[in-house]
Short mmCIF file of C-alpha atoms in Angstrom, two decimals:
data_model
loop_
_atom_site.label_atom_id
_atom_site.label_comp_id
_atom_site.label_asym_id
_atom_site.label_seq_id
_atom_site.Cartn_x
_atom_site.Cartn_y
_atom_site.Cartn_z
CA MET Z 30 10.05 27.08 -40.40
CA THR Z 31 9.51 25.76 -43.88
CA LEU Z 32 5.96 24.77 -44.82
CA PRO Z 33 5.37 21.11 -45.18
CA ASP Z 34 5.19 20.05 -48.89
CA SER Z 35 1.68 18.88 -48.38
CA LEU Z 36 0.63 22.51 -47.85
CA ALA Z 37 2.45 24.13 -50.83
CA GLY Z 38 -0.03 26.35 -52.66
CA THR Z 39 -2.82 25.78 -50.06
CA THR Z 40 -5.09 28.67 -49.07
CA VAL Z 41 -6.59 28.48 -45.63
CA ALA Z 42 -9.92 30.12 -45.01
CA VAL Z 43 -11.07 30.72 -41.53
CA LEU Z 44 -14.85 31.11 -41.08
CA GLY Z 45 -15.56 33.20 -38.02
CA GLY Z 46 -12.12 34.61 -38.49
CA THR Z 47 -12.98 37.81 -36.60
CA GLY Z 48 -13.68 35.93 -33.31
CA PRO Z 49 -10.86 35.20 -30.82
CA GLN Z 50 -10.16 31.56 -31.89
CA GLY Z 51 -10.41 32.40 -35.54
CA ARG Z 52 -8.22 35.46 -35.31
CA GLY Z 53 -5.61 33.58 -33.37
CA LEU Z 54 -5.50 30.73 -35.86
CA ALA Z 55 -5.50 33.11 -38.88
CA ARG Z 56 -2.55 34.96 -37.28
CA ARG Z 57 -0.51 31.76 -36.87
CA PHE Z 58 -1.24 30.39 -40.29
CA ALA Z 59 -0.38 33.76 -41.97
CA ALA Z 60 2.80 33.96 -39.92
CA ALA Z 61 3.76 30.50 -41.25
CA GLY Z 62 3.48 31.74 -44.75
CA LEU Z 63 0.09 30.28 -45.73
CA PRO Z 64 -2.27 32.47 -47.77
CA VAL Z 65 -5.17 33.20 -45.44
CA VAL Z 66 -8.74 34.33 -46.14
CA ILE Z 67 -10.53 35.63 -43.13
CA GLY Z 68 -14.33 35.02 -43.36
CA SER Z 69 -16.98 36.76 -41.33
CA ARG Z 70 -20.68 37.58 -41.55
CA SER Z 71 -19.58 41.08 -42.56
CA ALA Z 72 -17.19 41.32 -45.48
CA GLU Z 73 -16.22 44.78 -44.23
CA ARG Z 74 -15.15 43.56 -40.76
CA ALA Z 75 -13.33 40.64 -42.40
CA ALA Z 76 -11.38 43.04 -44.56
CA GLU Z 77 -10.45 45.21 -41.63
CA ALA Z 78 -9.28 42.18 -39.67
CA ALA Z 79 -7.28 40.98 -42.70
CA ASP Z 80 -5.62 44.39 -43.12
CA ALA Z 81 -4.68 44.55 -39.51
CA LEU Z 82 -3.23 41.02 -39.56
CA ALA Z 83 -1.36 41.59 -42.86
CA SER Z 84 0.27 44.75 -41.46
CA ASP Z 85 1.16 42.93 -38.33
CA VAL Z 86 2.58 39.57 -39.53
CA GLY Z 87 2.83 40.12 -43.27
CA GLY Z 88 1.85 37.51 -45.76
CA THR Z 89 -1.14 37.28 -47.96
CA VAL Z 90 -4.25 37.88 -45.90
CA THR Z 91 -7.55 38.88 -47.37
CA GLY Z 92 -11.10 39.20 -46.02
CA ALA Z 93 -14.52 38.18 -47.37
CA ASP Z 94 -17.90 37.17 -46.14
CA ASN Z 95 -18.09 33.59 -45.00
CA ALA Z 96 -19.37 32.40 -48.40
CA GLY Z 97 -16.58 34.10 -50.14
CA ALA Z 98 -14.01 32.75 -47.79
CA ALA Z 99 -15.49 29.23 -48.09
CA THR Z 100 -15.13 29.55 -51.87
CA ALA Z 101 -11.55 30.82 -51.67
CA GLY Z 102 -10.13 28.36 -49.24
CA ASP Z 103 -8.57 24.88 -50.02
CA ILE Z 104 -8.80 24.06 -46.36
CA VAL Z 105 -11.67 25.78 -44.53
CA VAL Z 106 -11.40 26.14 -40.77
CA VAL Z 107 -14.75 26.64 -38.99
CA ALA Z 108 -14.32 28.76 -35.92
CA VAL Z 109 -17.78 30.31 -35.53
CA PRO Z 110 -19.81 30.34 -32.25
CA TRP Z 111 -21.75 27.07 -31.65
CA ASP Z 112 -24.88 29.10 -31.80
CA GLY Z 113 -25.40 29.35 -35.60
CA HIS Z 114 -22.83 26.66 -36.51
CA GLY Z 115 -25.49 24.36 -38.12
CA ASP Z 116 -27.32 27.15 -40.03
CA LEU Z 117 -24.04 28.56 -41.43
CA LEU Z 118 -22.71 25.25 -42.59
CA LYS Z 119 -26.02 24.23 -44.19
CA SER Z 120 -26.02 27.41 -46.18
CA LEU Z 121 -22.46 26.84 -47.42
CA ALA Z 122 -22.72 23.11 -48.41
CA SER Z 123 -22.13 23.90 -52.11
CA GLU Z 124 -19.17 26.33 -51.48
CA LEU Z 125 -17.62 23.71 -49.23
CA ALA Z 126 -18.16 20.69 -51.53
CA GLY Z 127 -14.90 18.82 -52.30
CA LYS Z 128 -13.01 20.68 -49.61
CA VAL Z 129 -11.37 19.83 -46.36
CA VAL Z 130 -13.35 21.36 -43.54
CA VAL Z 131 -11.66 21.60 -40.14
CA ASP Z 132 -14.26 22.10 -37.39
CA CYS Z 133 -12.90 23.58 -34.15
CA VAL Z 134 -16.14 24.52 -32.51
CA ASN Z 135 -16.92 23.57 -28.86
CA PRO Z 136 -20.56 23.32 -27.98
CA LEU Z 137 -20.40 24.63 -24.49
CA GLY Z 138 -22.76 26.26 -22.00
CA PHE Z 139 -21.87 28.49 -19.15
CA ASP Z 140 -23.50 29.11 -15.78
CA LYS Z 141 -22.39 30.14 -12.22
CA GLN Z 142 -20.45 26.89 -11.90
CA GLY Z 143 -18.45 27.43 -15.06
CA ALA Z 144 -18.50 25.75 -18.37
CA TYR Z 145 -20.20 22.45 -19.34
CA ALA Z 146 -20.76 20.44 -22.49
CA LEU Z 147 -23.96 20.88 -24.39
CA HIS Z 148 -25.92 17.91 -25.84
CA VAL Z 149 -25.54 17.77 -29.59
CA GLU Z 150 -28.04 15.71 -31.47
CA GLU Z 151 -25.43 14.47 -34.03
CA GLY Z 152 -22.93 13.63 -31.22
CA SER Z 153 -20.52 16.58 -31.72
CA ALA Z 154 -20.11 19.80 -33.62
CA ALA Z 155 -17.82 17.97 -35.98
CA GLN Z 156 -20.37 15.20 -36.66
CA GLN Z 157 -23.02 17.87 -37.24
CA ALA Z 158 -20.72 19.37 -39.81
CA GLU Z 159 -20.23 15.96 -41.50
CA ALA Z 160 -24.02 15.41 -41.54
CA LEU Z 161 -24.58 18.84 -43.15
CA LEU Z 162 -21.67 18.75 -45.56
CA PRO Z 163 -21.95 15.31 -47.35
CA ASP Z 164 -19.62 16.44 -50.14
CA SER Z 165 -16.84 17.73 -47.84
CA THR Z 166 -14.29 15.86 -45.76
CA VAL Z 167 -14.69 16.99 -42.20
CA VAL Z 168 -11.98 16.79 -39.64
CA GLY Z 169 -12.06 18.00 -35.97
CA ALA Z 170 -9.05 19.94 -34.66
CA PHE Z 171 -7.82 22.95 -32.72
CA HIS Z 172 -10.52 22.53 -30.05
CA ASN Z 173 -8.29 22.97 -27.06
CA VAL Z 174 -5.79 25.58 -28.09
CA SER Z 175 -6.00 28.81 -26.07
CA ALA Z 176 -7.07 31.72 -28.26
CA VAL Z 177 -5.24 33.99 -25.81
CA LEU Z 178 -1.95 32.28 -26.59
CA LEU Z 179 -2.59 32.08 -30.38
CA GLU Z 180 -3.30 35.76 -30.47
CA ASP Z 181 -0.40 36.94 -28.31
CA PRO Z 182 2.49 37.96 -30.54
CA ALA Z 183 4.84 37.62 -27.51
CA VAL Z 184 4.06 33.90 -27.37
CA GLU Z 185 6.62 32.45 -29.78
CA SER Z 186 5.78 28.82 -29.06
CA VAL Z 187 2.38 27.45 -28.10
CA ASP Z 188 2.81 24.68 -25.52
CA THR Z 189 0.15 22.18 -26.60
CA ASP Z 190 -0.69 19.32 -28.83
CA VAL Z 191 -3.70 19.43 -31.12
CA LEU Z 192 -5.78 16.28 -31.54
CA VAL Z 193 -6.92 15.72 -35.09
CA LEU Z 194 -10.02 13.60 -35.53
CA GLY Z 195 -11.36 12.14 -38.72
CA ASP Z 196 -12.03 9.10 -40.84
CA VAL Z 197 -9.84 9.77 -43.91
CA ARG Z 198 -6.22 9.14 -43.32
CA GLU Z 199 -4.77 11.46 -45.93
CA VAL Z 200 -6.90 14.26 -44.69
CA THR Z 201 -6.03 13.80 -40.98
CA ASP Z 202 -2.43 13.61 -42.13
CA LEU Z 203 -2.76 16.93 -43.94
CA VAL Z 204 -4.41 18.67 -41.04
CA GLN Z 205 -1.76 17.29 -38.66
CA ASP Z 206 0.71 19.07 -41.01
CA LEU Z 207 -1.34 22.23 -40.67
CA CYS Z 208 -1.05 21.98 -36.88
CA THR Z 209 2.70 21.89 -37.09
CA THR Z 210 2.78 25.29 -38.77
CA ILE Z 211 2.03 26.74 -35.35
CA PRO Z 212 5.37 26.86 -33.50
CA GLY Z 213 5.31 24.49 -30.50
CA VAL Z 214 2.25 22.59 -31.64
CA ARG Z 215 2.19 18.94 -32.66
CA GLY Z 216 -0.79 17.57 -34.58
CA ILE Z 217 -1.60 14.17 -33.09
CA TYR Z 218 -4.13 11.81 -34.64
CA GLY Z 219 -6.85 11.51 -31.97
CA GLY Z 220 -9.31 9.00 -33.38
CA ARG Z 221 -12.26 8.86 -35.61
CA LEU Z 222 -14.80 11.66 -35.91
CA ARG Z 223 -17.25 9.69 -33.72
CA ASN Z 224 -14.84 10.35 -30.84
CA ALA Z 225 -14.80 14.10 -31.37
CA HIS Z 226 -17.43 14.93 -28.73
CA GLN Z 227 -15.16 14.41 -25.76
CA VAL Z 228 -12.40 16.53 -27.28
CA GLU Z 229 -14.78 19.35 -27.86
CA ALA Z 230 -16.24 18.93 -24.36
CA PHE Z 231 -12.83 18.74 -22.76
CA THR Z 232 -12.47 22.45 -23.35
CA ALA Z 233 -14.93 22.83 -20.36
CA ASN Z 234 -12.34 21.04 -18.25
CA LEU Z 235 -9.56 23.25 -19.49
CA ILE Z 236 -11.62 26.33 -18.58
CA SER Z 237 -12.01 24.89 -15.05
CA ILE Z 238 -8.30 24.24 -14.96
CA ASN Z 239 -7.59 27.82 -16.15
CA ARG Z 240 -9.76 29.24 -13.33
CA ARG Z 241 -8.27 27.06 -10.62
CA TYR Z 242 -4.65 27.52 -11.61
CA LYS Z 243 -4.77 30.98 -13.29
CA ALA Z 244 -3.34 29.33 -16.35
CA HIS Z 245 -3.79 29.21 -20.17
CA SER Z 246 -3.66 25.38 -20.14
CA GLY Z 247 -3.11 23.03 -22.99
CA LEU Z 248 -2.58 19.31 -23.38
CA ARG Z 249 0.43 17.17 -24.28
CA VAL Z 250 0.10 13.57 -25.25
CA THR Z 251 2.84 11.52 -23.62
CA ASP Z 252 4.73 8.57 -25.15
CA VAL Z 253 4.05 9.96 -28.65
CA MET Y 6 8.73 9.46 -1.25
CA THR Y 7 7.01 10.46 1.99
CA LEU Y 8 3.29 10.19 2.07
CA PRO Y 9 1.41 13.48 2.18
CA ASP Y 10 0.15 14.25 5.71
CA SER Y 11 -3.47 14.17 4.40
CA LEU Y 12 -3.11 10.43 3.76
CA ALA Y 13 -1.58 9.41 7.09
CA GLY Y 14 -3.44 6.41 8.46
CA THR Y 15 -5.60 6.16 5.39
CA THR Y 16 -6.54 2.70 4.05
CA VAL Y 17 -7.26 2.58 0.32
CA ALA Y 18 -9.63 -0.06 -0.90
CA VAL Y 19 -9.79 -0.96 -4.60
CA LEU Y 20 -13.00 -2.57 -5.87
CA GLY Y 21 -12.25 -4.59 -8.89
CA GLY Y 22 -8.76 -4.85 -7.61
CA THR Y 23 -8.04 -8.02 -9.52
CA GLY Y 24 -8.63 -6.38 -12.95
CA PRO Y 25 -5.74 -4.69 -14.82
CA GLN Y 26 -6.49 -1.05 -13.75
CA GLY Y 27 -7.32 -2.06 -10.22
CA ARG Y 28 -4.24 -4.23 -9.87
CA GLY Y 29 -2.05 -1.49 -11.24
CA LEU Y 30 -3.44 1.15 -8.90
CA ALA Y 31 -3.23 -1.24 -5.84
CA ARG Y 32 0.42 -1.91 -6.72
CA ARG Y 33 1.32 1.75 -6.81
CA PHE Y 34 -0.60 2.67 -3.63
CA ALA Y 35 1.03 -0.26 -1.71
CA ALA Y 36 4.42 0.70 -3.02
CA ALA Y 37 3.87 4.22 -1.68
CA GLY Y 38 3.27 2.74 1.78
CA LEU Y 39 -0.56 2.98 1.95
CA PRO Y 40 -2.38 0.13 3.51
CA VAL Y 41 -4.38 -1.41 0.60
CA VAL Y 42 -7.37 -3.72 0.53
CA ILE Y 43 -8.00 -5.48 -2.73
CA GLY Y 44 -11.66 -6.11 -3.40
CA SER Y 45 -13.09 -8.62 -5.83
CA ARG Y 46 -16.30 -10.57 -6.34
CA SER Y 47 -14.34 -13.54 -5.07
CA ALA Y 48 -12.68 -13.11 -1.66
CA GLU Y 49 -10.43 -15.93 -2.48
CA ARG Y 50 -9.08 -14.36 -5.72
CA ALA Y 51 -8.73 -11.04 -3.88
CA ALA Y 52 -6.63 -12.76 -1.18
CA GLU Y 53 -4.42 -14.42 -3.86
CA ALA Y 54 -3.91 -11.04 -5.51
CA ALA Y 55 -3.18 -9.42 -2.24
CA ASP Y 56 -0.56 -12.01 -1.33
CA ALA Y 57 1.18 -11.75 -4.67
CA LEU Y 58 1.34 -8.01 -4.40
CA ALA Y 59 2.51 -8.00 -0.87
CA SER Y 60 5.33 -10.40 -1.65
CA ASP Y 61 6.25 -8.27 -4.69
CA VAL Y 62 6.17 -4.69 -3.33
CA GLY Y 63 5.80 -5.25 0.43
CA GLY Y 64 3.52 -3.17 2.57
CA THR Y 65 0.17 -4.06 4.05
CA VAL Y 66 -2.01 -5.64 1.38
CA THR Y 67 -5.07 -7.71 2.21
CA GLY Y 68 -7.92 -9.11 0.13
CA ALA Y 69 -11.69 -9.22 0.67
CA ASP Y 70 -14.86 -9.44 -1.30
CA ASN Y 71 -16.00 -6.06 -2.64
CA ALA Y 72 -18.28 -5.45 0.36
CA GLY Y 73 -15.55 -6.23 2.83
CA ALA Y 74 -13.09 -4.01 0.94
CA ALA Y 75 -15.68 -1.22 0.85
CA THR Y 76 -16.09 -1.51 4.59
CA ALA Y 77 -12.33 -1.50 5.24
CA GLY Y 78 -11.34 1.37 3.08
CA ASP Y 79 -11.26 5.07 4.02
CA ILE Y 80 -10.93 5.97 0.37
CA VAL Y 81 -12.58 3.48 -1.96
CA VAL Y 82 -11.39 3.30 -5.57
CA VAL Y 83 -13.93 1.86 -7.99
CA ALA Y 84 -12.13 0.04 -10.86
CA VAL Y 85 -14.73 -2.46 -11.89
CA PRO Y 86 -15.94 -3.08 -15.49
CA TRP Y 87 -18.66 -0.65 -16.58
CA ASP Y 88 -20.93 -3.62 -17.05
CA GLY Y 89 -22.09 -4.20 -13.53
CA HIS Y 90 -20.89 -0.78 -12.13
CA GLY Y 91 -24.31 0.46 -11.22
CA ASP Y 92 -25.53 -2.83 -9.65
CA LEU Y 93 -22.36 -3.19 -7.57
CA LEU Y 94 -22.48 0.37 -6.20
CA LYS Y 95 -26.23 0.14 -5.43
CA SER Y 96 -25.54 -2.91 -3.38
CA LEU Y 97 -22.77 -1.21 -1.44
CA ALA Y 98 -24.43 2.10 -0.62
CA SER Y 99 -24.46 1.48 3.13
CA GLU Y 100 -20.87 0.17 3.25
CA LEU Y 101 -19.74 3.29 1.30
CA ALA Y 102 -21.71 5.83 3.34
CA GLY Y 103 -19.51 8.63 4.66
CA LYS Y 104 -16.57 7.64 2.56
CA VAL Y 105 -14.61 9.13 -0.34
CA VAL Y 106 -15.44 7.15 -3.47
CA VAL Y 107 -13.03 7.53 -6.38
CA ASP Y 108 -14.56 6.30 -9.62
CA CYS Y 109 -12.16 5.50 -12.44
CA VAL Y 110 -14.54 3.60 -14.69
CA ASN Y 111 -14.69 4.35 -18.40
CA PRO Y 112 -17.96 3.45 -20.07
CA LEU Y 113 -16.62 2.36 -23.47
CA GLY Y 114 -17.80 0.14 -26.24
CA PHE Y 115 -15.56 -1.57 -28.79
CA ASP Y 116 -16.18 -2.57 -32.44
CA LYS Y 117 -14.07 -3.07 -35.57
CA GLN Y 118 -13.26 0.64 -35.68
CA GLY Y 119 -11.97 0.70 -32.17
CA ALA Y 120 -13.28 2.21 -28.96
CA TYR Y 121 -16.16 4.65 -28.49
CA ALA Y 122 -17.95 6.32 -25.64
CA LEU Y 123 -21.15 4.75 -24.43
CA HIS Y 124 -24.20 6.77 -23.57
CA VAL Y 125 -24.72 6.94 -19.82
CA GLU Y 126 -28.13 7.94 -18.53
CA GLU Y 127 -26.69 9.98 -15.59
CA GLY Y 128 -24.11 11.58 -17.88
CA SER Y 129 -21.06 9.65 -16.74
CA ALA Y 130 -19.98 6.68 -14.60
CA ALA Y 131 -18.98 9.14 -11.85
CA GLN Y 132 -22.35 10.81 -11.89
CA GLN Y 133 -24.05 7.40 -11.79
CA ALA Y 134 -22.04 6.58 -8.76
CA GLU Y 135 -22.93 9.92 -7.21
CA ALA Y 136 -26.70 9.17 -7.91
CA LEU Y 137 -26.47 5.68 -6.32
CA LEU Y 138 -24.34 6.75 -3.32
CA PRO Y 139 -26.10 9.78 -1.86
CA ASP Y 140 -24.21 9.42 1.41
CA SER Y 141 -20.70 9.16 -0.05
CA THR Y 142 -18.54 11.87 -1.70
CA VAL Y 143 -17.84 10.84 -5.20
CA VAL Y 144 -14.79 11.98 -7.15
CA GLY Y 145 -13.64 10.94 -10.62
CA ALA Y 146 -9.98 10.26 -11.23
CA PHE Y 147 -7.44 7.77 -12.76
CA HIS Y 148 -9.53 7.41 -15.97
CA ASN Y 149 -6.64 7.86 -18.46
CA VAL Y 150 -3.72 6.13 -16.78
CA SER Y 151 -2.30 3.18 -18.65
CA ALA Y 152 -2.88 -0.07 -16.67
CA VAL Y 153 0.07 -1.47 -18.54
CA LEU Y 154 2.41 1.21 -17.13
CA LEU Y 155 0.92 0.97 -13.62
CA GLU Y 156 1.46 -2.78 -13.55
CA ASP Y 157 4.98 -2.86 -14.95
CA PRO Y 158 7.49 -2.87 -12.14
CA ALA Y 159 10.12 -1.62 -14.59
CA VAL Y 160 8.24 1.67 -15.06
CA GLU Y 161 9.63 3.75 -12.17
CA SER Y 162 7.83 6.92 -13.13
CA VAL Y 163 4.43 7.09 -14.97
CA ASP Y 164 4.47 10.03 -17.44
CA THR Y 165 0.96 11.38 -17.03
CA ASP Y 166 -1.27 13.77 -15.15
CA VAL Y 167 -4.48 12.57 -13.52
CA LEU Y 168 -7.53 14.82 -13.73
CA VAL Y 169 -9.54 14.85 -10.53
CA LEU Y 170 -13.19 15.79 -10.87
CA GLY Y 171 -15.50 16.60 -8.05
CA ASP Y 172 -17.67 19.15 -6.26
CA VAL Y 173 -16.11 19.11 -2.79
CA ARG Y 174 -12.83 20.98 -2.65
CA GLU Y 175 -11.29 19.20 0.38
CA VAL Y 176 -12.10 15.88 -1.23
CA THR Y 177 -10.63 16.70 -4.64
CA ASP Y 178 -7.54 18.04 -2.79
CA LEU Y 179 -7.24 14.68 -0.92
CA VAL Y 180 -7.53 12.69 -4.14
CA GLN Y 181 -4.98 14.95 -5.84
CA ASP Y 182 -2.63 14.02 -3.01
CA LEU Y 183 -3.44 10.34 -3.58
CA CYS Y 184 -2.43 10.79 -7.24
CA THR Y 185 0.99 12.13 -6.28
CA THR Y 186 1.79 8.86 -4.42
CA ILE Y 187 2.38 7.39 -7.87
CA PRO Y 188 5.79 8.47 -9.06
CA GLY Y 189 5.61 10.82 -12.04
CA VAL Y 190 1.97 11.58 -11.60
CA ARG Y 191 0.46 14.91 -10.83
CA GLY Y 192 -3.13 15.15 -9.63
CA ILE Y 193 -4.72 18.16 -11.42
CA TYR Y 194 -8.19 19.48 -10.53
CA GLY Y 195 -10.15 18.99 -13.70
CA GLY Y 196 -13.52 20.52 -12.92
CA ARG Y 197 -16.83 19.53 -11.38
CA LEU Y 198 -18.30 16.10 -11.57
CA ARG Y 199 -20.70 17.16 -14.35
CA ASN Y 200 -17.63 17.48 -16.53
CA ALA Y 201 -16.50 13.85 -15.86
CA HIS Y 202 -18.12 12.41 -18.98
CA GLN Y 203 -15.55 13.66 -21.45
CA VAL Y 204 -12.57 12.61 -19.31
CA GLU Y 205 -13.94 9.08 -19.12
CA ALA Y 206 -14.70 9.12 -22.86
CA PHE Y 207 -11.32 10.53 -23.62
CA THR Y 208 -9.90 7.04 -22.93
CA ALA Y 209 -11.35 6.01 -26.29
CA ASN Y 210 -9.10 8.69 -27.94
CA LEU Y 211 -6.10 7.44 -26.06
CA ILE Y 212 -6.79 3.92 -27.21
CA SER Y 213 -6.91 5.30 -30.84
CA ILE Y 214 -3.63 7.08 -30.19
CA ASN Y 215 -2.01 3.94 -28.76
CA ARG Y 216 -3.00 1.99 -31.87
CA ARG Y 217 -1.74 4.53 -34.32
CA TYR Y 218 1.51 5.32 -32.51
CA LYS Y 219 2.16 1.97 -30.78
CA ALA Y 220 2.32 3.87 -27.53
CA HIS Y 221 1.05 3.81 -23.95
CA SER Y 222 -0.10 7.36 -24.15
CA GLY Y 223 -1.02 9.66 -21.29
CA LEU Y 224 -1.82 13.36 -20.82
CA ARG Y 225 0.03 16.24 -19.44
CA VAL Y 226 -1.68 19.57 -18.75
CA THR Y 227 0.55 22.41 -19.79
CA ASP Y 228 1.00 25.76 -18.01
CA VAL Y 229 0.02 24.20 -14.71
#
């Protein structure tokens, strides 16, 4: 597909780009023709992951530590584990100033009965990011997309919609365009950032569904 | 369609059956051939709604006050406003003992920016019901189904899945069967009751989606 005009010349950085969700998103963005910077705590591991991805899907993929990736990206996707999410973002507030930050972190706990939503003081991971990054524009997206499907080169089309949450129309529009670079995916406006919690937490339900039905489930919004 | 065997001889009561969601569900259950009892604070208004529904879709539809409906139903659907939910259920604990209670209440607030999820002490409306009804088996379901579509006789098939949440397998199975009596709807197991909050709250996102896209949106789970 052709990239949407809104994304011409846009570099996408993925913080936590060596984890499953981050790797999967980086793969799809690189495959779409977007310059991608993989961020990781270790610049060396980031560079290894970038080399592997570039040789696999082509395109311009580089690696850096998370601060370097945050500096390099126009859109910065946050795909780090919930544990450490706040500390990392606080430390990158100046690198992320003026940028679009796409938070896709799901604050979940796990026990014998499966996954459940954790309490987040600010309401959601996305709202925590907003509180810590007053000079960035924070959007929530990509919460419910299966990392397994994103990472699987045999999956040509990912059968899910992505809900995009945020308070600035031009930025949610841009991130909706970013969603559509993944074949099969639609980016659907899903409400304001204050309604991000339930979208993050919904991943616990999808994990339950995956267990019960042996599936890699996703969501489609009907009548849209 | 033929009723699933699991629902043979089952009477469905709908508390709050004169509100939009309750009326819509009662209509669909009656149309499927299930005996339906519409409950309301006012037995008279319940009887009027029951008569109107019976003359419209046929079947066995009666009306009663909420206590009478709770007594009459084998499966009791709770479709009352969030405001008053706890008080009503507390008052009906003995009528509802031993029964399957299907809570479809969404604790939402509304302001200029639209809908948002309210904080619920017990975690969710469904968990509040469970706490107040220790002798009932509580399941959450029908949270995200558009009342407009349920109520519209011209809508032959409702394009959505219903997530069914609960901790007792045979009861979630039964309520999944109840979902399938609505043409177009699949009942999908959505996890334990502790994961009901985000499904209730998700209705706020669907309301945002409906505004943005001028839609009556619903959800489909993919790969299931």
